Short mmCIF file of C-alpha atoms and ligand atoms in Angstrom, two decimals:
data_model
loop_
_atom_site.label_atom_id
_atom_site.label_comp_id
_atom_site.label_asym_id
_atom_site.label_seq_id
_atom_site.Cartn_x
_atom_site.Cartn_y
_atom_site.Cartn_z
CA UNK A 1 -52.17 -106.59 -101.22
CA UNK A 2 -52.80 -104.15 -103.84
CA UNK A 3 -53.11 -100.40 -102.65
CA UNK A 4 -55.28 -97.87 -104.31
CA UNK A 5 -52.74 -95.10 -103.42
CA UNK A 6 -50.12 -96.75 -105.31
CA UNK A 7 -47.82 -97.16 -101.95
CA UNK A 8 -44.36 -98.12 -102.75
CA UNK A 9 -45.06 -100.34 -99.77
CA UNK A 10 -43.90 -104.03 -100.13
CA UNK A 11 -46.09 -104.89 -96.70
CA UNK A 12 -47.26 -108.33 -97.18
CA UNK A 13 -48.57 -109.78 -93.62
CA UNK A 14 -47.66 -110.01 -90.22
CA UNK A 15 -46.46 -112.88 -88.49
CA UNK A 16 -46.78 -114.11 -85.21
CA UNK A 17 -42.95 -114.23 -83.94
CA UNK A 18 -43.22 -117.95 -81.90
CA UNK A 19 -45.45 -120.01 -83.64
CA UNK A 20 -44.96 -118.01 -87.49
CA UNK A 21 -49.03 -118.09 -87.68
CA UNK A 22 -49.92 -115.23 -90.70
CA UNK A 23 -52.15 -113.08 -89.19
CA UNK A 24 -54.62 -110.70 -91.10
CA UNK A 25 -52.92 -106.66 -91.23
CA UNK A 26 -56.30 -104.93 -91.71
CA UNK A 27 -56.93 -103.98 -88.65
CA UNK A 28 -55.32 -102.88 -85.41
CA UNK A 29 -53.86 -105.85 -83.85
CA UNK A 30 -52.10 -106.67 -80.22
CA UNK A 31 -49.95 -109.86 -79.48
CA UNK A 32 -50.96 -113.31 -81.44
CA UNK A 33 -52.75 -115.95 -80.23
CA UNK A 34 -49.71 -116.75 -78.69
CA UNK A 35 -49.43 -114.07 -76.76
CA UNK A 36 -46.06 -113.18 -78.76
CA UNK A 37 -45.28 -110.04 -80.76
CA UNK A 38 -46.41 -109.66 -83.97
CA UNK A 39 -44.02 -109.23 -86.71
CA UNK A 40 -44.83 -107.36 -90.42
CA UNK A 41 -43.22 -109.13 -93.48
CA UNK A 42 -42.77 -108.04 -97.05
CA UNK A 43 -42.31 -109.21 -100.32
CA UNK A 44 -38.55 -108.04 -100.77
CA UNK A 45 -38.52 -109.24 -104.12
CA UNK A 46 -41.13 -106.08 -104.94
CA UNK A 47 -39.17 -103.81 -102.73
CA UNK A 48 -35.63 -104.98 -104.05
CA UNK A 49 -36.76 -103.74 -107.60
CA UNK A 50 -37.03 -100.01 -106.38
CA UNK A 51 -34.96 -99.46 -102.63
CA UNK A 52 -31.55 -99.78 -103.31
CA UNK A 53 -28.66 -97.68 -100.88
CA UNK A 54 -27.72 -94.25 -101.50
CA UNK A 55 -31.09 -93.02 -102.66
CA UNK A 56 -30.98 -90.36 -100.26
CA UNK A 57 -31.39 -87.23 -102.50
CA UNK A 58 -34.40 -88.56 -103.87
CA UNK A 59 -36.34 -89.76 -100.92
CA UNK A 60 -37.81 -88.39 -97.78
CA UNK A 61 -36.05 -86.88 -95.51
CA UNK A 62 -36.81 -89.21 -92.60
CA UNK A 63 -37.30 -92.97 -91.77
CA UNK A 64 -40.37 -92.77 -94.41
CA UNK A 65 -37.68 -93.06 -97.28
CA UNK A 66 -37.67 -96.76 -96.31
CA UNK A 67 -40.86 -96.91 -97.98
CA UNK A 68 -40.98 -100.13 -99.17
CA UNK A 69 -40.07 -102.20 -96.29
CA UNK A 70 -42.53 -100.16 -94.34
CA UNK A 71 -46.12 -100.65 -93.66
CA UNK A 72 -48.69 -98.46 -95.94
CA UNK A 73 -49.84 -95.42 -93.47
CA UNK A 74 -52.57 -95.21 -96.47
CA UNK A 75 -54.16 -91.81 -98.50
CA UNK A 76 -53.41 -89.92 -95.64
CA UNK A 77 -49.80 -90.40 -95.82
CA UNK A 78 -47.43 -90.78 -92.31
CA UNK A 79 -47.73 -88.99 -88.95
CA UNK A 80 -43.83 -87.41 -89.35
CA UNK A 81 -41.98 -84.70 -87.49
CA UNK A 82 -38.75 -85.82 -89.88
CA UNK A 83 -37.41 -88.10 -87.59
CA UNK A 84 -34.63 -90.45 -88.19
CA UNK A 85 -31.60 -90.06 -91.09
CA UNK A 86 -29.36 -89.21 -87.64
CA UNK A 87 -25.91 -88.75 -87.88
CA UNK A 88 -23.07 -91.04 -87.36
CA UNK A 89 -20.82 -89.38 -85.85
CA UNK A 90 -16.63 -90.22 -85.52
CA UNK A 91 -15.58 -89.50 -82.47
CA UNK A 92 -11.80 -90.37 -82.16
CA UNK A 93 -10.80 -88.48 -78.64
CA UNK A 94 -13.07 -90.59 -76.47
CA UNK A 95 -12.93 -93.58 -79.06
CA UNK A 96 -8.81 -93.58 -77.82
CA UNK A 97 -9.52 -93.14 -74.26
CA UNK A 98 -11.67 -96.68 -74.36
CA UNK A 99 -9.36 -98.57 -76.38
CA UNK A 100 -11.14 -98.05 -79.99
CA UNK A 101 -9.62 -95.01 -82.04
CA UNK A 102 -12.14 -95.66 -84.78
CA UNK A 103 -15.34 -95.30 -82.55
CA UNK A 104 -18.63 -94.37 -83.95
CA UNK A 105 -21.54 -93.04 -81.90
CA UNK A 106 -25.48 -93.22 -84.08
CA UNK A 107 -26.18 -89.93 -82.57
CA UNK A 108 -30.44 -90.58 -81.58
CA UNK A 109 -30.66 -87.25 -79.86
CA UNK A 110 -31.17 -85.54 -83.11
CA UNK A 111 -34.67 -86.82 -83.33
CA UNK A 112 -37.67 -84.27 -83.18
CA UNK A 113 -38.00 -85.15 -79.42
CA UNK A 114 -34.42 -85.67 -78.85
CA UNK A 115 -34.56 -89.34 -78.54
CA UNK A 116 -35.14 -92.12 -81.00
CA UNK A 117 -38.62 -93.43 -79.42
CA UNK A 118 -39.64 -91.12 -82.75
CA UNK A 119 -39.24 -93.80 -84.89
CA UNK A 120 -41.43 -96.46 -83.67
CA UNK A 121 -43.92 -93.73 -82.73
CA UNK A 122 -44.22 -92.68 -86.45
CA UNK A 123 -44.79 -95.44 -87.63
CA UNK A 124 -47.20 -97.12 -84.99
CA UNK A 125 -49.02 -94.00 -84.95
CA UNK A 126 -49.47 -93.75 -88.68
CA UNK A 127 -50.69 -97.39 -88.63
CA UNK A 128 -53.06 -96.75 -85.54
CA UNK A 129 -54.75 -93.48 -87.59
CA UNK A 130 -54.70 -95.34 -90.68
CA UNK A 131 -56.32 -98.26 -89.28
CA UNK A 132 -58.85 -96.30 -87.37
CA UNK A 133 -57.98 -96.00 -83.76
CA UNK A 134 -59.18 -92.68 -82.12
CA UNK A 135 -56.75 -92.69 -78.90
CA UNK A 136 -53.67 -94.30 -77.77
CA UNK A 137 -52.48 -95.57 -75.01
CA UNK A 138 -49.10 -96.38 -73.32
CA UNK A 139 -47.17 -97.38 -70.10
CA UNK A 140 -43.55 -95.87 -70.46
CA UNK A 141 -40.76 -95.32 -68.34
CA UNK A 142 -40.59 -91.88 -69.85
CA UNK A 143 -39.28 -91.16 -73.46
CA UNK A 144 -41.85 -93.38 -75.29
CA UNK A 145 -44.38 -91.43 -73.54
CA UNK A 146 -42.93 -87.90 -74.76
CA UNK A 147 -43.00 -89.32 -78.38
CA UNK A 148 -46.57 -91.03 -77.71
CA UNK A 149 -48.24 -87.88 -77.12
CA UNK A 150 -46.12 -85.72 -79.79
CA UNK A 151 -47.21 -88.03 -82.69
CA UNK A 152 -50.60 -88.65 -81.39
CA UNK A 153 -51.40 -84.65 -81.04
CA UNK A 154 -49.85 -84.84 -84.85
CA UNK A 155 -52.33 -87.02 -85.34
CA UNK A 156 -55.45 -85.41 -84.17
CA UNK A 157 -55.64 -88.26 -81.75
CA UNK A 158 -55.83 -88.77 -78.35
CA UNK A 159 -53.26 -90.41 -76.29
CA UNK A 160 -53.35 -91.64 -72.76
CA UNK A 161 -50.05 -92.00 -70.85
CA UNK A 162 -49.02 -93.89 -67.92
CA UNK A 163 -45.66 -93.21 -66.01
CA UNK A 164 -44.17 -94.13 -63.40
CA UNK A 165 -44.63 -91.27 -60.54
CA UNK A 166 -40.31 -90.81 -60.29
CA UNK A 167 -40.31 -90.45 -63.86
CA UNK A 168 -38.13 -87.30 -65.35
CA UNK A 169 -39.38 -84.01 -65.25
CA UNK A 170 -38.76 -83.77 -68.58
CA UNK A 171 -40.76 -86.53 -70.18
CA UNK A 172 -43.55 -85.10 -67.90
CA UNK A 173 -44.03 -81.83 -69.26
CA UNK A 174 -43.61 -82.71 -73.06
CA UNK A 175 -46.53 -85.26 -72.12
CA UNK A 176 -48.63 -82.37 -70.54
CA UNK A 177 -47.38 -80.06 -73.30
CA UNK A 178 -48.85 -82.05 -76.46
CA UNK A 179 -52.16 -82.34 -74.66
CA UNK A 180 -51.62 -86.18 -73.38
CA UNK A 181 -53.79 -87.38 -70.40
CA UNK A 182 -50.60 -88.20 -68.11
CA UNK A 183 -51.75 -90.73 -65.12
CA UNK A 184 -48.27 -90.87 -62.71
CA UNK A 185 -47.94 -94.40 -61.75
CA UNK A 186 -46.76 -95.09 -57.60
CA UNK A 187 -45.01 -98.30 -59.54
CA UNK A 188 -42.88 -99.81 -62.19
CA UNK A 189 -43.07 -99.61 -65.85
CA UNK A 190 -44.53 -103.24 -65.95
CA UNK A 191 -47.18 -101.85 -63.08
CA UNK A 192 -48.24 -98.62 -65.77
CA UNK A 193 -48.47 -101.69 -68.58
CA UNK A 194 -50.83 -103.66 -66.36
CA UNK A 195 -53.19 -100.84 -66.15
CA UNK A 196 -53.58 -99.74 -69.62
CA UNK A 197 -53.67 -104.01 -70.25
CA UNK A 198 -56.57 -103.81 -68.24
CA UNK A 199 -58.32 -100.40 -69.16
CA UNK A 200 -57.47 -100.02 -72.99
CA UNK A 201 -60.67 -102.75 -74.01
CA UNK A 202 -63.36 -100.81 -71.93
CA UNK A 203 -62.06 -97.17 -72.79
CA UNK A 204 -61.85 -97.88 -76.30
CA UNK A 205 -58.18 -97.43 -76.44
CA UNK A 206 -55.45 -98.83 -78.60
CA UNK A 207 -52.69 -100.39 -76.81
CA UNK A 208 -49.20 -99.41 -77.90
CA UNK A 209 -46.95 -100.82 -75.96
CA UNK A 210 -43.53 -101.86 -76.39
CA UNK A 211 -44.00 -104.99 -78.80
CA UNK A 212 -47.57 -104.84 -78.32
CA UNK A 213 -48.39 -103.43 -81.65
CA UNK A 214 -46.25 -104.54 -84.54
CA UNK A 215 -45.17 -101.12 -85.74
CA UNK A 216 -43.08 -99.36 -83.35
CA UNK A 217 -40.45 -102.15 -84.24
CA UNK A 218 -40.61 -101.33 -87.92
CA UNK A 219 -39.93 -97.58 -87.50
CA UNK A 220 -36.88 -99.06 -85.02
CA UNK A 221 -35.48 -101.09 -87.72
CA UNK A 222 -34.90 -98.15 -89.64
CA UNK A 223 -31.84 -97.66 -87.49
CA UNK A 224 -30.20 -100.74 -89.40
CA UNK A 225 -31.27 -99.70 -92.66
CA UNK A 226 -29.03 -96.34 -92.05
CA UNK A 227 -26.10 -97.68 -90.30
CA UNK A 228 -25.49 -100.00 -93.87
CA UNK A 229 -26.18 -97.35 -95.74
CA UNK A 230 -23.44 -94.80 -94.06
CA UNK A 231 -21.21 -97.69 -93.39
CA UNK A 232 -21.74 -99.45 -97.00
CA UNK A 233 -21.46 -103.03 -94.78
CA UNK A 234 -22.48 -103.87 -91.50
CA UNK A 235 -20.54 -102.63 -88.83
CA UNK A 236 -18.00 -105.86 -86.69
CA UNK A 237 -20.01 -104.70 -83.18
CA UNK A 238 -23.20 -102.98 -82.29
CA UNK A 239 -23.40 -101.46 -78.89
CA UNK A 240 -27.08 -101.13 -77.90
CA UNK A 241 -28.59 -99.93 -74.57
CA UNK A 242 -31.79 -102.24 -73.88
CA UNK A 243 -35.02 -102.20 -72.31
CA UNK A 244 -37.82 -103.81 -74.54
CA UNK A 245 -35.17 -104.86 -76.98
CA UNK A 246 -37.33 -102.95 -79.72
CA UNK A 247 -33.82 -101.65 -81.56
CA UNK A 248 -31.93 -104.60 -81.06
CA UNK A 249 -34.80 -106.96 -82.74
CA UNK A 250 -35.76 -104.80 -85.37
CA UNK A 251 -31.80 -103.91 -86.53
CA UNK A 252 -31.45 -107.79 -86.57
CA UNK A 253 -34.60 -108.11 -88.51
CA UNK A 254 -33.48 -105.32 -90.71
CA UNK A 255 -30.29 -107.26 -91.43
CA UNK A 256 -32.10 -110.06 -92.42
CA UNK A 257 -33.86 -107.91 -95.35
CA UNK A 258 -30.93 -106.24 -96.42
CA UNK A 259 -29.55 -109.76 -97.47
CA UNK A 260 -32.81 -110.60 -99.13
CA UNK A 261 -32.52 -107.23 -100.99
CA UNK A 262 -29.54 -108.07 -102.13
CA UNK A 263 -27.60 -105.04 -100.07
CA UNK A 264 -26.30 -107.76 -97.88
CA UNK A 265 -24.13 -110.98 -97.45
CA UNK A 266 -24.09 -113.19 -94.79
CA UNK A 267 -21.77 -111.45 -92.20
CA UNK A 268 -23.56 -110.19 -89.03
CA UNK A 269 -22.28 -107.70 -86.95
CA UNK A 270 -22.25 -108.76 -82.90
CA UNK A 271 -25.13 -107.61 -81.55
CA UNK A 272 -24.45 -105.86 -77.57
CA UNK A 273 -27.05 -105.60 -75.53
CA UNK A 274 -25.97 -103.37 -72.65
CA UNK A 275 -28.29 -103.01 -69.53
CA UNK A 276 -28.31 -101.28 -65.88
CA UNK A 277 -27.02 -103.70 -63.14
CA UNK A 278 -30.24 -102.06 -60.96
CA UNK A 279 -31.97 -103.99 -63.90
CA UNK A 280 -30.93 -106.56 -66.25
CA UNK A 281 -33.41 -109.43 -67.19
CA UNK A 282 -31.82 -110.04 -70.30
CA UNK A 283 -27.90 -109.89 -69.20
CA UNK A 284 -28.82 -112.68 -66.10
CA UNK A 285 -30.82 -114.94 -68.53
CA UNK A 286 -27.98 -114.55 -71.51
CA UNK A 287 -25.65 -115.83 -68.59
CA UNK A 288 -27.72 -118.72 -67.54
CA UNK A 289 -28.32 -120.31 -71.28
CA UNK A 290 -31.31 -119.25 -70.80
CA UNK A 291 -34.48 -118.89 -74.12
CA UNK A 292 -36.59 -116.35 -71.90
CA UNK A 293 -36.41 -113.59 -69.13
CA UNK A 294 -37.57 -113.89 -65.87
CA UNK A 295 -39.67 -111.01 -64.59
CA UNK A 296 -36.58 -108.13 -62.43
CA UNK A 297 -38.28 -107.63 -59.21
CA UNK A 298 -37.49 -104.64 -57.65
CA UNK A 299 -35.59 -102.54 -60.19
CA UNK A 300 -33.04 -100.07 -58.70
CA UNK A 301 -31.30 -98.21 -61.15
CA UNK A 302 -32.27 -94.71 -62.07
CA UNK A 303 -31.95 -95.07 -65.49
CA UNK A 304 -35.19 -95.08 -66.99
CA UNK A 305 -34.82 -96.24 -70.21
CA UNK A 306 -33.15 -99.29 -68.94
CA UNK A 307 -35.69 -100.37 -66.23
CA UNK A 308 -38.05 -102.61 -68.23
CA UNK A 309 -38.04 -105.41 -65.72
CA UNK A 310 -40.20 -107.33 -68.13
CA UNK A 311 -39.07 -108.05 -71.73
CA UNK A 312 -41.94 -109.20 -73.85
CA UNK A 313 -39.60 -110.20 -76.84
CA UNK A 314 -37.52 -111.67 -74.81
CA UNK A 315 -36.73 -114.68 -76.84
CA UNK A 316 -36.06 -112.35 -79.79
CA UNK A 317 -33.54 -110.57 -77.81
CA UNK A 318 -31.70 -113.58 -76.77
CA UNK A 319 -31.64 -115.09 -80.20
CA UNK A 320 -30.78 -111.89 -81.78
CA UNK A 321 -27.52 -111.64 -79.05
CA UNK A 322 -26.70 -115.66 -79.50
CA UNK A 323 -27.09 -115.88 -83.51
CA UNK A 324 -24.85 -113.08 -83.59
CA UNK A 325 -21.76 -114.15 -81.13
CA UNK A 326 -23.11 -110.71 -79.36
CA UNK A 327 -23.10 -110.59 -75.51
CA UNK A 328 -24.72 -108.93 -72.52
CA UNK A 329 -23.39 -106.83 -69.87
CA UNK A 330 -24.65 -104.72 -67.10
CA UNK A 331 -23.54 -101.47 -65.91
CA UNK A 332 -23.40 -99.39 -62.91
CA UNK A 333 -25.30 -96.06 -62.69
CA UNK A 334 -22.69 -94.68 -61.26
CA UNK A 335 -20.36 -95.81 -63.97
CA UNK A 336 -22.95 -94.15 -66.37
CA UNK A 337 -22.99 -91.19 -64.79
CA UNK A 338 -19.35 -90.80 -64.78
CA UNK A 339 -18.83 -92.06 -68.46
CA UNK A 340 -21.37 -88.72 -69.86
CA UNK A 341 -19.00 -86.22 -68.43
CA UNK A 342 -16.38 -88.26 -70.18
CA UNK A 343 -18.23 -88.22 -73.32
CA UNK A 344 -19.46 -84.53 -73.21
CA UNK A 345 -15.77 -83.22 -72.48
CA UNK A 346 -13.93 -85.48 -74.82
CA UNK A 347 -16.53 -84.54 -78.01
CA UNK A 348 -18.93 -82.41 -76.39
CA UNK A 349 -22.21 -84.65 -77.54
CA UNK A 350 -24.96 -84.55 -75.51
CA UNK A 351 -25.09 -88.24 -73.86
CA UNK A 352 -27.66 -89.80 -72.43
CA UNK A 353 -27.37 -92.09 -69.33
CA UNK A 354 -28.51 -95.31 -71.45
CA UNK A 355 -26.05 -94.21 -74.13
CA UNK A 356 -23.18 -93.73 -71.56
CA UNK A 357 -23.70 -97.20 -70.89
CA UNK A 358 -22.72 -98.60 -74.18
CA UNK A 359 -19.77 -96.58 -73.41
CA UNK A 360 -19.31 -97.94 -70.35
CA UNK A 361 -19.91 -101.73 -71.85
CA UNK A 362 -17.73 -100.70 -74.63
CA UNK A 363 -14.40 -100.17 -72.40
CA UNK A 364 -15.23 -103.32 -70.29
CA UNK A 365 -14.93 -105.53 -72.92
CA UNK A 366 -12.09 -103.84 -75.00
CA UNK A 367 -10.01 -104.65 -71.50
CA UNK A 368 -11.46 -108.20 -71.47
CA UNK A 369 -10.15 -108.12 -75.20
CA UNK A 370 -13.40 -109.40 -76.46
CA UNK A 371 -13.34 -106.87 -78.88
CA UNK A 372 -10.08 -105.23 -81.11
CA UNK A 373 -8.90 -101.91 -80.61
CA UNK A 374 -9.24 -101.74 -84.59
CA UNK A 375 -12.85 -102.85 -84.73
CA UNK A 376 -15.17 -100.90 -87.00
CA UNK A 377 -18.02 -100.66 -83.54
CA UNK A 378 -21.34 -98.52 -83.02
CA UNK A 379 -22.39 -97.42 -79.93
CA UNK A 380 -25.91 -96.10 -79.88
CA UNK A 381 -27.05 -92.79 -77.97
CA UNK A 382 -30.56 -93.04 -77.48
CA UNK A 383 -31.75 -89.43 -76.52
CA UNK A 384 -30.70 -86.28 -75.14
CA UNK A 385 -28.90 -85.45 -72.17
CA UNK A 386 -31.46 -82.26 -71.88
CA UNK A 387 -34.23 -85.21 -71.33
CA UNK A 388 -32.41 -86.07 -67.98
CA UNK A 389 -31.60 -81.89 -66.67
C1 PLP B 1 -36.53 -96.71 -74.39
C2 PLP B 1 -35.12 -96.36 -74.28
C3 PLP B 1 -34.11 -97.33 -74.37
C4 PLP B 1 -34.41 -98.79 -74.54
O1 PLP B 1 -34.92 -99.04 -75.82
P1 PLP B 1 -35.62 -100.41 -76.22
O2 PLP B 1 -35.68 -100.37 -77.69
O3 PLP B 1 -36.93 -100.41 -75.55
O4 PLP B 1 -34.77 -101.51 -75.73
C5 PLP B 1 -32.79 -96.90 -74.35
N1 PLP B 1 -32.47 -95.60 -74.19
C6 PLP B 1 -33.42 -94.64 -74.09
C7 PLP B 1 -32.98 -93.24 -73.92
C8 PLP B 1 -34.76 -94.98 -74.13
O5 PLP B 1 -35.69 -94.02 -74.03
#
């Protein structure tokens, strides 16, 4: 596609992600005809010529410095509050107390809203205002929510958000802050995503749920992008705390066009996906051999990030963890809750629940010795502790 605007964008088409169908980018789109997630490709042999590592000086200062293997947010440019570029951060106190001196933590709480549902929002919002939508809307546990309605009020757009009722304090007010229409949920996250399934056609609203619109998994990739770029390689383990699998699917897509850029070789690192035992589709299915998740009835952890008791990419998830000799585990919220003290008084960083997981996860299987205590491993930390006060 040519671009009037002269986008360094190398966006090509999207895809459908089970049946590889090419389905037409030029307007807003849901799930295939599958019913899968749609996927955006590129031609990497455009982008390769320009995006090479260690352009940061001359680029933007966020995510939108991946320009090329972005989508084209058009003449009006992206919907940014600067998010992404986050630090990685060496943290050798609590990396010795689990077993792995060389520890580092991606540090997502530096994002505008304090947790890394920023990136997909940026980009999925861009792509909604670019592509003509006029308001949003989204069931989320909380976080995606809080980012929804920030970006959307950036925007000039209207965004309607559904939550469940127990949701965090937190994610409630920044919704009612940026002018969201917040509907509180007496239900799950999959209950909120059956109502705006059912509402969005008749209101006129664009649907962007978690791997219901292509994009928010784009901006998510850029997490892999930066990891190679700090680390100059991939990294032997990734640690990643997982509800709709958005980060874990786009990093491993991301990996696959880093090698096609030429920034890459083969070498993968394993991919952890680390849930709540109150709620872990993906960790009982990885157990039984199994290509999909079935449905978590009756979530009980706390944790809201991790209770997505229905994982739309599923299969992507599991292929990402198998392809990659990765694993899943679940963890206690208890254990959580424990393991961000740890964190916080060993390198005073403000940990999230999900985040303490990967901890967690992380000092499970150093004593199973499934990992080496001299691995090079990334544990992520998805948002702010203040997001949980
Ligand atoms: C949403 C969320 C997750 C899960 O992310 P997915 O990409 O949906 O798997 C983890 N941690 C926090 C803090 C979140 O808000």
């Amino acid at each position: 596609m040519t671009s009037p605007s002269r986008s360094p964008s190398a966006f090509s088409h999207l895809e459908c992600s089970r049946t590889g169908e090419t389905v037409d980018a030029d307007g807003l789109r849901n799930l295939s005809a599958a019913g899968a997630p749609l996927l955006a490709r590129y031609d990497l042999e455009r982008a390769r010529a320009t995006l090479r590592p260690g352009q940061r000086d001359a680029r933007a200062r966020s995510l939108w410095r991946y320009a090329e293997v972005l989508p084209d947010p058009g003449a009006a440019g992206p919907v940014t509050l600067d998010e992404g570029l986050t630090p990685l951060v060496a943290t050798p106190r609590l990396g010795r107390r689990l077993g792995v001196p060389g520890l580092l933590i991606k540090d997502e709480s530096r994002n505008p809203l304090g947790s890394f549902k920023d990136r997909g929002m940026s980009v999925a919002v861009s792509m909604a205002r670019a592509l003509g939508a006029r308001a949003l809307a989204i069931p989320t546990a909380g976080n995606a929510g809080g980012s929804a309605a920030a970006y959307a009020a950036r925007a000039g757009l209207a965004a309607h958000v559904f939550m469940p009722a127990d949701a965090e304090h937190a994610n409630v007010r920044e919704v009612e802050r940026a002018g969201a229409a917040l509907t509180l949920v007496d239900g799950f996250l999959h209950d909120c995503a059956r109502i705006v399934a059912r509402r969005a056609p008749t209101e006129g609203w664009f649907d962007v749920s978690t791997f219901k619109e292509p994009y928010r998994v784009e901006g998510k990739k850029t997490m892999g992008y930066e990891l190679v770029e700090a680390l100059g390689d991939v990294p032997d383990v990734i640690l990643y705390p997982t509800g709709g699998g958005t980060g874990l699917v786009g990093m491993w897509k991301a990996f696959e066009e880093m090698e096609a850029l030429g920034w890459l070789g083969r070498r993968r690192p394993r991919m952890v996906c680390v849930q709540a035992t109150g709620c872990a589709p993906l960790a009982r299915a990885f157990e039984a051999g199994a290509e999909t998740a079935e449905v978590w009835e009756s979530p009980t952890t706390h944790v809201h990030g991790l209770r997505a008791p229905r994982v739309l990419a599923d299969f992507l998830c599991l292929n990402a963890i198998r392809a990659s000799e990765g694993t899943a585990i679940a963890v206690s919220d208890e254990a959580m809750h424990a393991m961000q003290t740890t964190a916080a008084s060993a390198e005073g960083l403000s940990i999230c629940p999900e985040g303490a997981a990967c901890l967690v996860a992380l000092e499970r299987l150093r004593e199973a010795g499934w990992l080496g205590a001299d691995e090079r491993v990334v544990a992520f930390n998805t948002a702010s502790a203040l997001k949980y006060a």
